[in-house]
Coordinates of C-alpha atoms and ligand atoms in Angstrom, one line a residue:
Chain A
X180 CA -45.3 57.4 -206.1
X181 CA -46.4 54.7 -203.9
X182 CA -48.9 52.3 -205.1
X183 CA -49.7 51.2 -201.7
X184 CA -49.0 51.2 -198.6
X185 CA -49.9 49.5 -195.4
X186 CA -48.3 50.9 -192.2
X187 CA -48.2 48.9 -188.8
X188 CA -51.4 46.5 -189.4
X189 CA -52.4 44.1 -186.4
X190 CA -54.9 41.2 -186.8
X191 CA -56.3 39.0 -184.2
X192 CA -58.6 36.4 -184.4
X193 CA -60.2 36.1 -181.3
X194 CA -57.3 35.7 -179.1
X195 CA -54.4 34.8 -181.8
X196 CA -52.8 37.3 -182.8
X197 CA -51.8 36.8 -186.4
X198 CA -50.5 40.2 -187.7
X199 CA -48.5 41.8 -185.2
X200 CA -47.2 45.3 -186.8
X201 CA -46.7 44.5 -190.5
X202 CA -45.9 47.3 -192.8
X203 CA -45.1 47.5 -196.6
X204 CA -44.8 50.1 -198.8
X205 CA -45.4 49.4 -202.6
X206 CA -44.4 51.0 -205.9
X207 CA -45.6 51.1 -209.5
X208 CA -45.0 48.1 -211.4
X209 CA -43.0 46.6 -208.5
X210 CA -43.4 43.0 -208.1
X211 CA -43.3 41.4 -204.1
X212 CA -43.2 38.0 -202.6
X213 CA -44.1 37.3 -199.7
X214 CA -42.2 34.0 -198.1
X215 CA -42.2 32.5 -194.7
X216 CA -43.4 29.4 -192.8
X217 CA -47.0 28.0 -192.9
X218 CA -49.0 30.3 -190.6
X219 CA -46.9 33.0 -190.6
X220 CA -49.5 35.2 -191.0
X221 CA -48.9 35.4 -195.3
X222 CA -52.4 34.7 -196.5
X223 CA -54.0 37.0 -193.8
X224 CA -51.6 40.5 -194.8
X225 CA -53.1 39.9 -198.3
X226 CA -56.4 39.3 -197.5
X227 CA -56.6 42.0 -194.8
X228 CA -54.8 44.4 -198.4
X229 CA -58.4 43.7 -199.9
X230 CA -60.7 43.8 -196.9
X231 CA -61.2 39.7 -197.2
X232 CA -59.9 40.3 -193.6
X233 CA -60.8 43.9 -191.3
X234 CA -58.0 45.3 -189.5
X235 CA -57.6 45.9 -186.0
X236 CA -55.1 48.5 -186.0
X237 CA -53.2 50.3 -189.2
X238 CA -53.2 52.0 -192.0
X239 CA -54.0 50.6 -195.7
X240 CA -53.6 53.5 -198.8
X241 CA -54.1 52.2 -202.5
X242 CA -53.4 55.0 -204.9
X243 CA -53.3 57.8 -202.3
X244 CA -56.9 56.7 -201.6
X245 CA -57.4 56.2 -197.3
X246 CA -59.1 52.4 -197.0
X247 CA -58.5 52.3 -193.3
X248 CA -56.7 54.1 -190.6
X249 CA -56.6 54.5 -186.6
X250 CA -59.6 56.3 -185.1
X251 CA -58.5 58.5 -182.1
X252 CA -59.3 55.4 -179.9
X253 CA -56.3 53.3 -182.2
X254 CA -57.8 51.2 -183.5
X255 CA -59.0 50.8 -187.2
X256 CA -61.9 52.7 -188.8
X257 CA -62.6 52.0 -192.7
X258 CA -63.4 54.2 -195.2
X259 CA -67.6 54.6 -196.3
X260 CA -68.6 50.9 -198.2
X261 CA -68.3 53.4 -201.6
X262 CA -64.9 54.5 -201.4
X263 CA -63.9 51.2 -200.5
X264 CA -65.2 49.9 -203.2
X265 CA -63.9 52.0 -205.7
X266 CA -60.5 51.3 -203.3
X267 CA -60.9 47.6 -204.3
X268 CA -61.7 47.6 -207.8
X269 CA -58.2 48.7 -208.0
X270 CA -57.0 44.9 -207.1
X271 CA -57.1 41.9 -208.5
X272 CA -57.2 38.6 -206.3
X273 CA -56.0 35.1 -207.6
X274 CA -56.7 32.1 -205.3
X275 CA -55.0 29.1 -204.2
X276 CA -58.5 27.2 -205.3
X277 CA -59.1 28.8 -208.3
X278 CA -62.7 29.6 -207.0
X279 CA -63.9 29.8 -210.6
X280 CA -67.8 30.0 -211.3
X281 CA -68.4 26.2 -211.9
X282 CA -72.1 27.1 -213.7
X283 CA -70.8 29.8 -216.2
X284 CA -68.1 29.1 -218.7
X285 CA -64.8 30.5 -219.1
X286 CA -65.9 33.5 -221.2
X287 CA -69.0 34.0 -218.9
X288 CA -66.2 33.5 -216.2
X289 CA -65.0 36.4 -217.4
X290 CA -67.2 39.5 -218.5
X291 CA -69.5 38.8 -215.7
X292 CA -67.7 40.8 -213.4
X293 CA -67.2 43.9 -215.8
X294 CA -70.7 43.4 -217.4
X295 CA -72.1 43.9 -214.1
X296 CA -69.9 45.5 -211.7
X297 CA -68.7 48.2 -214.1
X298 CA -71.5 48.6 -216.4
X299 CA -69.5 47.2 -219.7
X300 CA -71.4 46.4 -222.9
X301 CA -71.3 42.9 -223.5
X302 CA -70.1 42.8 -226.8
X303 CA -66.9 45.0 -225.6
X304 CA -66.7 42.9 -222.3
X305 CA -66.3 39.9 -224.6
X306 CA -63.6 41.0 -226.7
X307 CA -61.7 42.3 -224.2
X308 CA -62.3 38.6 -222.7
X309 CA -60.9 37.0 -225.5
X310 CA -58.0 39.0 -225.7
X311 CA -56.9 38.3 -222.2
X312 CA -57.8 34.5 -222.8
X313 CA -55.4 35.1 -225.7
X314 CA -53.3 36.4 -223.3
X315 CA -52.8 33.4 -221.2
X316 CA -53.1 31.0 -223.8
X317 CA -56.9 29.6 -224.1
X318 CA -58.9 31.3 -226.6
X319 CA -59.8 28.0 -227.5
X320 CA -61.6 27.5 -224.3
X321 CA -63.6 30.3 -224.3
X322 CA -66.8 28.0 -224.1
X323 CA -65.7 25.7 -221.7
X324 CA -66.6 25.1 -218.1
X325 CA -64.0 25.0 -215.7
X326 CA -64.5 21.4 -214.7
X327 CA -63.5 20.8 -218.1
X328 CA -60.1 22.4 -217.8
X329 CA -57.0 21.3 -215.9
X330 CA -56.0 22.9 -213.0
X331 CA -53.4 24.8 -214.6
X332 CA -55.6 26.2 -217.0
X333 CA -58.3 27.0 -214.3
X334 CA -56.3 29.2 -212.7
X335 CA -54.7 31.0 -216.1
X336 CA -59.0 31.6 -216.0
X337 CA -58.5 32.7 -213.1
X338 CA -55.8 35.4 -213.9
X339 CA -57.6 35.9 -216.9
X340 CA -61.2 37.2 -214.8
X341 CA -59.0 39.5 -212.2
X342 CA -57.2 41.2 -214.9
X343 CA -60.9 41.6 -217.0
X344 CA -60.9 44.3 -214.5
X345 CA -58.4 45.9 -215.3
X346 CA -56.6 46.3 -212.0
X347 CA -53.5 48.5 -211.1
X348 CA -52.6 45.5 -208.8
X349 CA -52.5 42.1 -208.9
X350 CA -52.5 40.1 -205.3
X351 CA -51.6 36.4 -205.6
X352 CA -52.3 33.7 -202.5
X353 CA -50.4 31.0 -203.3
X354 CA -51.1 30.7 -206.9
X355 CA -49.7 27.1 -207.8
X356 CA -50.0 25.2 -204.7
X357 CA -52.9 23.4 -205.5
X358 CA -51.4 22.4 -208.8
X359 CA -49.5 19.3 -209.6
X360 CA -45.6 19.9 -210.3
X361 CA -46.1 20.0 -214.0
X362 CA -48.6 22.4 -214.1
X363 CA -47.1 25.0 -212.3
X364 CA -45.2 26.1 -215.1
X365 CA -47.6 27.2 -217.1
X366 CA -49.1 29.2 -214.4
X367 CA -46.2 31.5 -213.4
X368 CA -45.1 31.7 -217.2
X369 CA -48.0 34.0 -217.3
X370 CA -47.6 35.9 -213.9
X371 CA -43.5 36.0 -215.7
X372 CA -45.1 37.8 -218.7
X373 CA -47.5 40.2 -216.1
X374 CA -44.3 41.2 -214.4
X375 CA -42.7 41.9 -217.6
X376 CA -45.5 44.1 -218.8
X377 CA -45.0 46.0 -215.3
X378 CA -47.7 45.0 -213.5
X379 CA -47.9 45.9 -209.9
X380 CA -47.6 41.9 -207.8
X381 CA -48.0 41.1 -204.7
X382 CA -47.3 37.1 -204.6
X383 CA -47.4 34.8 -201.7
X384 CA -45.8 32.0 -202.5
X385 CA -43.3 28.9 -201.9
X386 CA -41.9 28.8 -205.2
X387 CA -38.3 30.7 -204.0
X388 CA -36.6 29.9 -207.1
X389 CA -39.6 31.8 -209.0
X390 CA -39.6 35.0 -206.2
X391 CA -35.8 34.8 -207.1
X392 CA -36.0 35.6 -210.5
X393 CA -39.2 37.3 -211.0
X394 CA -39.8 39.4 -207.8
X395 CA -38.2 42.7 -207.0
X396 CA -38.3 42.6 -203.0
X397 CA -38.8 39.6 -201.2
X398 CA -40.6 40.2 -198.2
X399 CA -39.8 37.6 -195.9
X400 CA -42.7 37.0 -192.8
X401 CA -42.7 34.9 -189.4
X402 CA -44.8 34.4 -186.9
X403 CA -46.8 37.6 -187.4
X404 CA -44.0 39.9 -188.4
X405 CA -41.5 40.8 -191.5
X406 CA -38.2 39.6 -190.4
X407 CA -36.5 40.7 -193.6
X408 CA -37.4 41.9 -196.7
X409 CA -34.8 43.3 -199.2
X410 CA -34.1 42.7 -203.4
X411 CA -35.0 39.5 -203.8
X412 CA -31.5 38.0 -204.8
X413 CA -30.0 39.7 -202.0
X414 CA -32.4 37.8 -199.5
X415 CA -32.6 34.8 -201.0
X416 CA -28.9 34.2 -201.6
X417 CA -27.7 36.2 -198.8
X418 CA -30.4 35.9 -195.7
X419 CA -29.0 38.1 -192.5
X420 CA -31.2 36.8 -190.1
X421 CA -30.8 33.5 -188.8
X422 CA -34.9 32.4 -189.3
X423 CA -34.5 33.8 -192.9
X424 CA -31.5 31.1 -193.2
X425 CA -33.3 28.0 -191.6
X426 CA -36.7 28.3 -193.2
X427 CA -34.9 28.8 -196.6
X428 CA -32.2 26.4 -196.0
X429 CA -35.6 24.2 -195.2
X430 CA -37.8 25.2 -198.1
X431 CA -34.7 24.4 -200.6
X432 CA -33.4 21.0 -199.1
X433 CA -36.9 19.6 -200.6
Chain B
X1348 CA -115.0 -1.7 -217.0
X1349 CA -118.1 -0.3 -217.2
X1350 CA -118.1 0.4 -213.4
X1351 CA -114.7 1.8 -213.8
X1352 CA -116.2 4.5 -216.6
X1353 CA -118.9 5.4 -214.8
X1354 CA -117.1 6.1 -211.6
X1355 CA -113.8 8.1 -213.7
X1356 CA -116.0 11.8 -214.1
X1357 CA -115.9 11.4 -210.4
X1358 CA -112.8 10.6 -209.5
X1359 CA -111.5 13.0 -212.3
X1360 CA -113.2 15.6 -210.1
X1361 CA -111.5 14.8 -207.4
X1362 CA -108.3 14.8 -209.4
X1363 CA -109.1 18.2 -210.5
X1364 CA -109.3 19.2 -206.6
X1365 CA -106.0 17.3 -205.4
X1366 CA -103.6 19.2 -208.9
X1367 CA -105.4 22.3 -208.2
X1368 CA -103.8 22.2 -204.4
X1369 CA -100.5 20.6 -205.5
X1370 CA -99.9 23.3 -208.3
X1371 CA -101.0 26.2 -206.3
X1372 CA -98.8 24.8 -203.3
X1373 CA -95.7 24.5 -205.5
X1374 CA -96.3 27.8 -207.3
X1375 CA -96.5 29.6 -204.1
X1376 CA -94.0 27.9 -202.0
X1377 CA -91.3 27.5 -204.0
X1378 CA -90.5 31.3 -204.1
X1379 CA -91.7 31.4 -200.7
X1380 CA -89.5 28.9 -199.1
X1381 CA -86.4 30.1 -201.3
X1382 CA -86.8 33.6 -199.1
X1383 CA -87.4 31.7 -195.8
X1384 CA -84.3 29.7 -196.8
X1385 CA -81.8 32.9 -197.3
X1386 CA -83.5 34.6 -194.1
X1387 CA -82.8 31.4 -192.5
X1388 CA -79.0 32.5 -192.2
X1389 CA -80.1 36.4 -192.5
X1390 CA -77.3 38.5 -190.7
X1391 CA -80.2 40.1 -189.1
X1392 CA -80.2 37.9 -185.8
X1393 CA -84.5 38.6 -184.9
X1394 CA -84.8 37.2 -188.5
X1395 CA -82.7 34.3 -188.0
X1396 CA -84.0 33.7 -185.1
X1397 CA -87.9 33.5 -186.3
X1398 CA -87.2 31.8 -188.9
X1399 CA -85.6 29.0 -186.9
X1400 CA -89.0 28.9 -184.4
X1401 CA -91.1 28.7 -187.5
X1402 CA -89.2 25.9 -189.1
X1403 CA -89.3 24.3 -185.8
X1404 CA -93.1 24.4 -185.8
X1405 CA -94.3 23.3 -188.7
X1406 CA -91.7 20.7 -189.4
X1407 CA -92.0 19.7 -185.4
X1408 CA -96.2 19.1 -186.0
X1409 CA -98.3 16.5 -188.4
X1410 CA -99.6 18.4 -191.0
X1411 CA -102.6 16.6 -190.6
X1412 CA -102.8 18.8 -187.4
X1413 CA -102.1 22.2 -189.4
X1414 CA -104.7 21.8 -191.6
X1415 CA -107.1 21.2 -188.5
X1416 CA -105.6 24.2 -186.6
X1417 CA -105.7 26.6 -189.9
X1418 CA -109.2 26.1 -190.3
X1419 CA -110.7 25.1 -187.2
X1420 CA -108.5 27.1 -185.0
X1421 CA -108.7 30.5 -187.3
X1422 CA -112.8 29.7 -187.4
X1423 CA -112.7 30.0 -183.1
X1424 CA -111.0 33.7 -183.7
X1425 CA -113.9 34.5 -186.0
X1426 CA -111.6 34.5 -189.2
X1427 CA -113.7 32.0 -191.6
X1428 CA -111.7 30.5 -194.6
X1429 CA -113.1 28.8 -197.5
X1430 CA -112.2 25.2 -196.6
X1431 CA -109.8 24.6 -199.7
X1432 CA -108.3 27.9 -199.2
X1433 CA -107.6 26.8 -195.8
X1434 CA -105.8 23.5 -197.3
X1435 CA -103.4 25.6 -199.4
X1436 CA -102.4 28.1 -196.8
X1437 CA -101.3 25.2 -194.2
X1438 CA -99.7 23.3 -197.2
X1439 CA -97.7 26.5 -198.1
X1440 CA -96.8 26.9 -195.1
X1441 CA -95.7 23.9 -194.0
X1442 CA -94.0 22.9 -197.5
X1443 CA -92.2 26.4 -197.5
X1444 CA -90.6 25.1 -194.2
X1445 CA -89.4 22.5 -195.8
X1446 CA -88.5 24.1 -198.6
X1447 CA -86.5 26.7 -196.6
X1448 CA -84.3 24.3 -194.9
X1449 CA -83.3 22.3 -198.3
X1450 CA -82.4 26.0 -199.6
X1451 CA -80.6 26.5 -196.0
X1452 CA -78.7 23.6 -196.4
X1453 CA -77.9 24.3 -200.0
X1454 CA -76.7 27.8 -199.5
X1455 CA -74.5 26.8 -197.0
X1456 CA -72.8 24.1 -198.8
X1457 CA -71.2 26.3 -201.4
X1458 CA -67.6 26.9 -201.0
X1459 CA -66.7 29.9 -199.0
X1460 CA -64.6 30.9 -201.9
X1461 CA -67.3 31.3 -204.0
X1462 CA -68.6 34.6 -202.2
X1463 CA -64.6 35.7 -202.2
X1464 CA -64.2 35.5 -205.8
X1465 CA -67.2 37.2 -205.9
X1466 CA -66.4 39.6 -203.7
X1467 CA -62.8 40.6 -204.6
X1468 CA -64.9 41.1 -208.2
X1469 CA -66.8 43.6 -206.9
X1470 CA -70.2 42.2 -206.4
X1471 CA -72.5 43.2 -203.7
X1472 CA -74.4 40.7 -201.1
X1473 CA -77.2 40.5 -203.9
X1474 CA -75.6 40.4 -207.0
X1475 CA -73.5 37.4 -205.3
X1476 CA -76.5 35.7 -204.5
X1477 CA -78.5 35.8 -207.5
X1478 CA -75.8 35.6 -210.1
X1479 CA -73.3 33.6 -208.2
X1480 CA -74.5 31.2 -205.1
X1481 CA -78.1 30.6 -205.9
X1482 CA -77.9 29.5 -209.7
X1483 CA -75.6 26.9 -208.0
X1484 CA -77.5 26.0 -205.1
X1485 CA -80.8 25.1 -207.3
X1486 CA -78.6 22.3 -208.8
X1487 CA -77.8 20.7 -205.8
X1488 CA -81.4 20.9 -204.3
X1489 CA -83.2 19.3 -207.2
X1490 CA -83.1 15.8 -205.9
X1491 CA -84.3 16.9 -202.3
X1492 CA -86.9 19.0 -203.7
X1493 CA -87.9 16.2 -206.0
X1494 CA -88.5 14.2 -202.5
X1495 CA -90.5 16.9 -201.1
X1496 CA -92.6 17.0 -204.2
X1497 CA -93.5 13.3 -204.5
X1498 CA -94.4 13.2 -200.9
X1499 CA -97.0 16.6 -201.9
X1500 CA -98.3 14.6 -204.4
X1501 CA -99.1 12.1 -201.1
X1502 CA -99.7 14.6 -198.6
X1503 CA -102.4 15.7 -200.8
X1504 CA -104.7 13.5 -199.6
X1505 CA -104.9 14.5 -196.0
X1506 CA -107.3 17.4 -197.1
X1507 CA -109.9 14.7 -196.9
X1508 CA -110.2 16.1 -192.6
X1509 CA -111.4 18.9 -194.4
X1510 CA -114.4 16.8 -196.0
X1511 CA -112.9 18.7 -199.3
X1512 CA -113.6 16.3 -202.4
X1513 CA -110.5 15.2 -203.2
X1514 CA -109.4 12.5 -205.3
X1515 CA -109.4 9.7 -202.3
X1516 CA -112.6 11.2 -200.6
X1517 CA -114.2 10.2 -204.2
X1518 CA -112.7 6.7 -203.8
X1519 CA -113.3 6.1 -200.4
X1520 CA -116.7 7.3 -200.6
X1521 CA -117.4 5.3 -203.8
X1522 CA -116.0 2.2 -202.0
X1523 CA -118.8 3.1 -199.2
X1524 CA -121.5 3.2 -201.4
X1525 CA -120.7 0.4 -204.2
X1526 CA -119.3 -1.9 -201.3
X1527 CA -116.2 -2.4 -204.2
X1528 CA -112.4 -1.7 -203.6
X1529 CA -112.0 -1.1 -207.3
X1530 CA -112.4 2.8 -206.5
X1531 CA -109.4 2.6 -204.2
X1532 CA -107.7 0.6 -207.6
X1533 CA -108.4 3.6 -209.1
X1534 CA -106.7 6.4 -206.7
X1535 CA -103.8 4.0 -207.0
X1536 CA -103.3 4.4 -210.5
X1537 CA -104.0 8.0 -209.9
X1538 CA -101.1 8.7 -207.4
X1539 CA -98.7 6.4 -209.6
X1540 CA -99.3 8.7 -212.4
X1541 CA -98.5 11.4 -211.1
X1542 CA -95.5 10.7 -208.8
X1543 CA -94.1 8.9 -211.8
X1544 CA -94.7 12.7 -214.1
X1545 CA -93.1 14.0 -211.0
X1546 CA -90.0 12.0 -210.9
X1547 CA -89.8 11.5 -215.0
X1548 CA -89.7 15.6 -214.5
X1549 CA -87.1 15.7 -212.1
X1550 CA -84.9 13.3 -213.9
X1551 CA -84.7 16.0 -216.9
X1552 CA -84.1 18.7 -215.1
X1553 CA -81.7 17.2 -213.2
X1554 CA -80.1 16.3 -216.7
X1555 CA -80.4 20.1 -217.4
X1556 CA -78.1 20.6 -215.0
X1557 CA -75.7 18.2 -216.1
X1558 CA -73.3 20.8 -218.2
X1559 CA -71.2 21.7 -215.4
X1560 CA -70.5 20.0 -212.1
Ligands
ATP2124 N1 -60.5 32.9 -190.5 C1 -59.6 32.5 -189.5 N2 -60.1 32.2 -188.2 C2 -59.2 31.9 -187.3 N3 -57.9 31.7 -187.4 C3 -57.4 31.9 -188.7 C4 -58.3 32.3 -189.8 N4 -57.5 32.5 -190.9 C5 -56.2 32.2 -190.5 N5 -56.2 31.9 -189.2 C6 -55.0 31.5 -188.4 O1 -54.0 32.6 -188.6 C7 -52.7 32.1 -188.7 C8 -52.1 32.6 -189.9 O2 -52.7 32.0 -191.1 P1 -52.4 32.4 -192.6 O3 -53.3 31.7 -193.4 O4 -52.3 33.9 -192.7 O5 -50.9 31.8 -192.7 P2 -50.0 31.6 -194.0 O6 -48.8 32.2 -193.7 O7 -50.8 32.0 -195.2 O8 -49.8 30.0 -194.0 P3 -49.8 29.0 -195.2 O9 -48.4 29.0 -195.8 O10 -50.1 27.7 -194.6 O11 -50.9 29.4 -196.2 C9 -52.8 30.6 -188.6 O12 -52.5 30.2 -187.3 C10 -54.3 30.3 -189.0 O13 -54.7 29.1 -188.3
MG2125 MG1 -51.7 31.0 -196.8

């Protein structure tokens, strides 16, 4: 069964047209990455997966579960604000910047969320906290504040406070472009491990030797549209179409 | 000196008057301007849009001119307010103005991602604001606010149009009377006090809010 699936989605803003027919169909415990130039339209698919972004036109389905589809008019209509809630609680979201809670520390980081979104006791929301910080190696900065914490270890936080949710997806923008070279390791060591526990992924990202090796599919996207998208070794070793070829021949020269 | 102790259960008086309106100003527009602030940039454009006439107004006037047009303009429309009570209403109102755009300002300087995180998290509008944005928006407006409350502690003083005894109406009419500036001496020291409790205060809790940045 499908985990989700997003059939022909267009997205404009104002007159651009960013997301031009883009369809993807995800299973359990796959992992994807997304590739392809800057503006390509990457970020937006993912955000428009979560409702960062509405829709013009498609159809999103998480779990079975109808988030948005054409009206008899074509163009989107979402789901009541309930159903798409309980839609989105299904996702996780990990951000290029982090976007940790400066004020609260790292625990408080993390059970706020559960605590107040999904009604946890504290006590439980804590030690489920500290198992995930555990998880991505800083139980021992359970009482710090982000700004205390490299960037590497903000966004392991970060990880950290999507999965306190305890999400059947995992959507990642760009996780370690904000990060210095030699912090990114530590960053997809633990989306490594996520896969390997069979986490559902979707990743946009530029790290191809990382897609290579991690990822199932590779989904390859340009100027609004998927050119390719395939096992990941087979597209990035073997591109068919020509754009596939020059943006990786580009992204790998550097 | 002994002219100086005669005159201080006066002037205390007066002082009595002039923390009365600055404490019941603060109290009152503090949560006041804080809702003005968020319905500043309501999504609910009437909203927005009154807010943004009202701001207009009283920060576009003197405030020595609201206090005259609260009392003497409400008294030509047969609505009679006790002459302090008139004082604090324009001084909530206009400090509340104020007030709003600091909060304005301060809301919209937190990172977009902020509200995402939030968001993605499963917060709603509210629980984003009150958990989330606000918490982080009171740090960054302590230092404005801090400005707007030393120049209450000054404004405080215009209320003397409404021949309401505050602390400089004491002085000034002591300095009538005794034909001696040491009265005005006196206010002096008054206002230093206090805008130096003032600032002293918002230095700590500006360090309060030192533990993250
Ligand atoms: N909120 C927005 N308003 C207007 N235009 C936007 C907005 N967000 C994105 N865009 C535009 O949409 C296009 C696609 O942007 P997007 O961020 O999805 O690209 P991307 O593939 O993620 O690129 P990058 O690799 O640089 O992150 C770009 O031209 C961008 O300028
Ligand atoms: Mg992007």
């Amino acid at each position: 069964m499908y985990m989700l699936r997003a059939l022909d989605i267009y997205k404009s803003f104002d007159h651009l047209k960013v997301l031009k027919g883009v369809s993807l169909t995800v299973q359990r415990g796959e992992v994807i990455a997304i590739i392809g130039p800057s503006g390509s339209g990457k970020s937006t698919f993912l955000r428009c997966l979560n409702r960062l972004e509405t829709i013009d036109r498609g159809t999103i389905e998480i779990e079975g579960e109808i988030m948005v589809q054409n009206g008899p008019d074509g163009r989107a209509v979402y789901s009541g604000e309930k159903e798409i809630a309980l839609i989105r609680r299904k996702m996780g979201m990990v951000f290029q910047n982090f976007n940790l809670f400066p004020h609260k520390s790292v625990l408080e980081n993390l059970i706020l969320a559960p605590v107040i979104v999904n009604r946890v006791p504290r006590e439980e929301a804590e030690k489920t906290a500290l198992e995930l910080l555990r998880k991505v190696g800083l139980e021992n900065k359970a009482r710090n504040y982000p700004f205390e914490l490299s960037g590497g270890q903000q966004q392991r936080v970060a990880i950290a406070r999507a999965l306190a949710m305890n999400p059947d997806i995992m959507c990642f923008d760009e996780p370690t472009s904000a990060l210095d070279p030699e912090l990114t390791g530590e960053v997809l060591k633990v989306m490594q491990d996520l896969a390997a526990e069979h986490m559902t992924m979707i990743i946009v990202t530029h790290e191809i030797g990382f897609a290579r090796e991690v990822a199932d599919k590779v989904i390859f996207m340009d100027e609004g549209i998927i050119v390719e998208q395939g096992k990941a070794k087979e597209v990035i070793d073997n591109p068919k179409h020509e754009r596939t070829r020059e943006f990786l021949s580009k992204v790998l020269r550097v | 000196m002994d002219y100086v102790l005669k005159l201080l259960p006066h002037m205390l008086e007066g002082w009595k008057t002039t923390l009365s309106l600055f404490f019941l100003t603060l109290i009152l527009c503090l949560p006041l301007g804080t809702i003005m602030g968020i319905a500043r940039i309501s999504k609910f454009k009437p909203l927005q849009w009154f807010m943004e006439f009202y701001v207009w107004i009283f920060r576009g006037t003197p405030l020595l001119l609201q206090l005259l047009f609260v009392y003497f303009g409400l008294m030509t429309v047969g609505i009679r307010l006790e002459r302090f009570t008139a004082a604090l209403l324009a001084f909530v109102l206009n400090y509340a103005a104020y007030l709003a755009e600091i909060i304005r300002s301060g809301i919209q300087s937190i990172d977009r991602g902020q509200y995402e995180a939030a968001d993605v998290l499963g917060l709603t509008r509210f629980q984003t604001m009150t958990n989330i944005i606000l918490p982080q928006v009171f740090k960054r407006v302590v230092p404005p606010i801090g400005n707007e409350v030393i120049n209450l502690v000054k404004d405080s003083a215009l209320i003397y149009v409404l021949a309401i005894s505050e602390l400089l109406r004491v002085a000034k009419t002591a300095v009538m009377r005794d034909e001696t500036f040491v009265p005005f001496i006196m206010a002096a020291v008054f206002y230093l006090f206090m805008t130096a409790v003032v600032q002293q205060f918002f230095k700590w809790v500006e360090h309060k809010f030192d533990y993250y940045r």
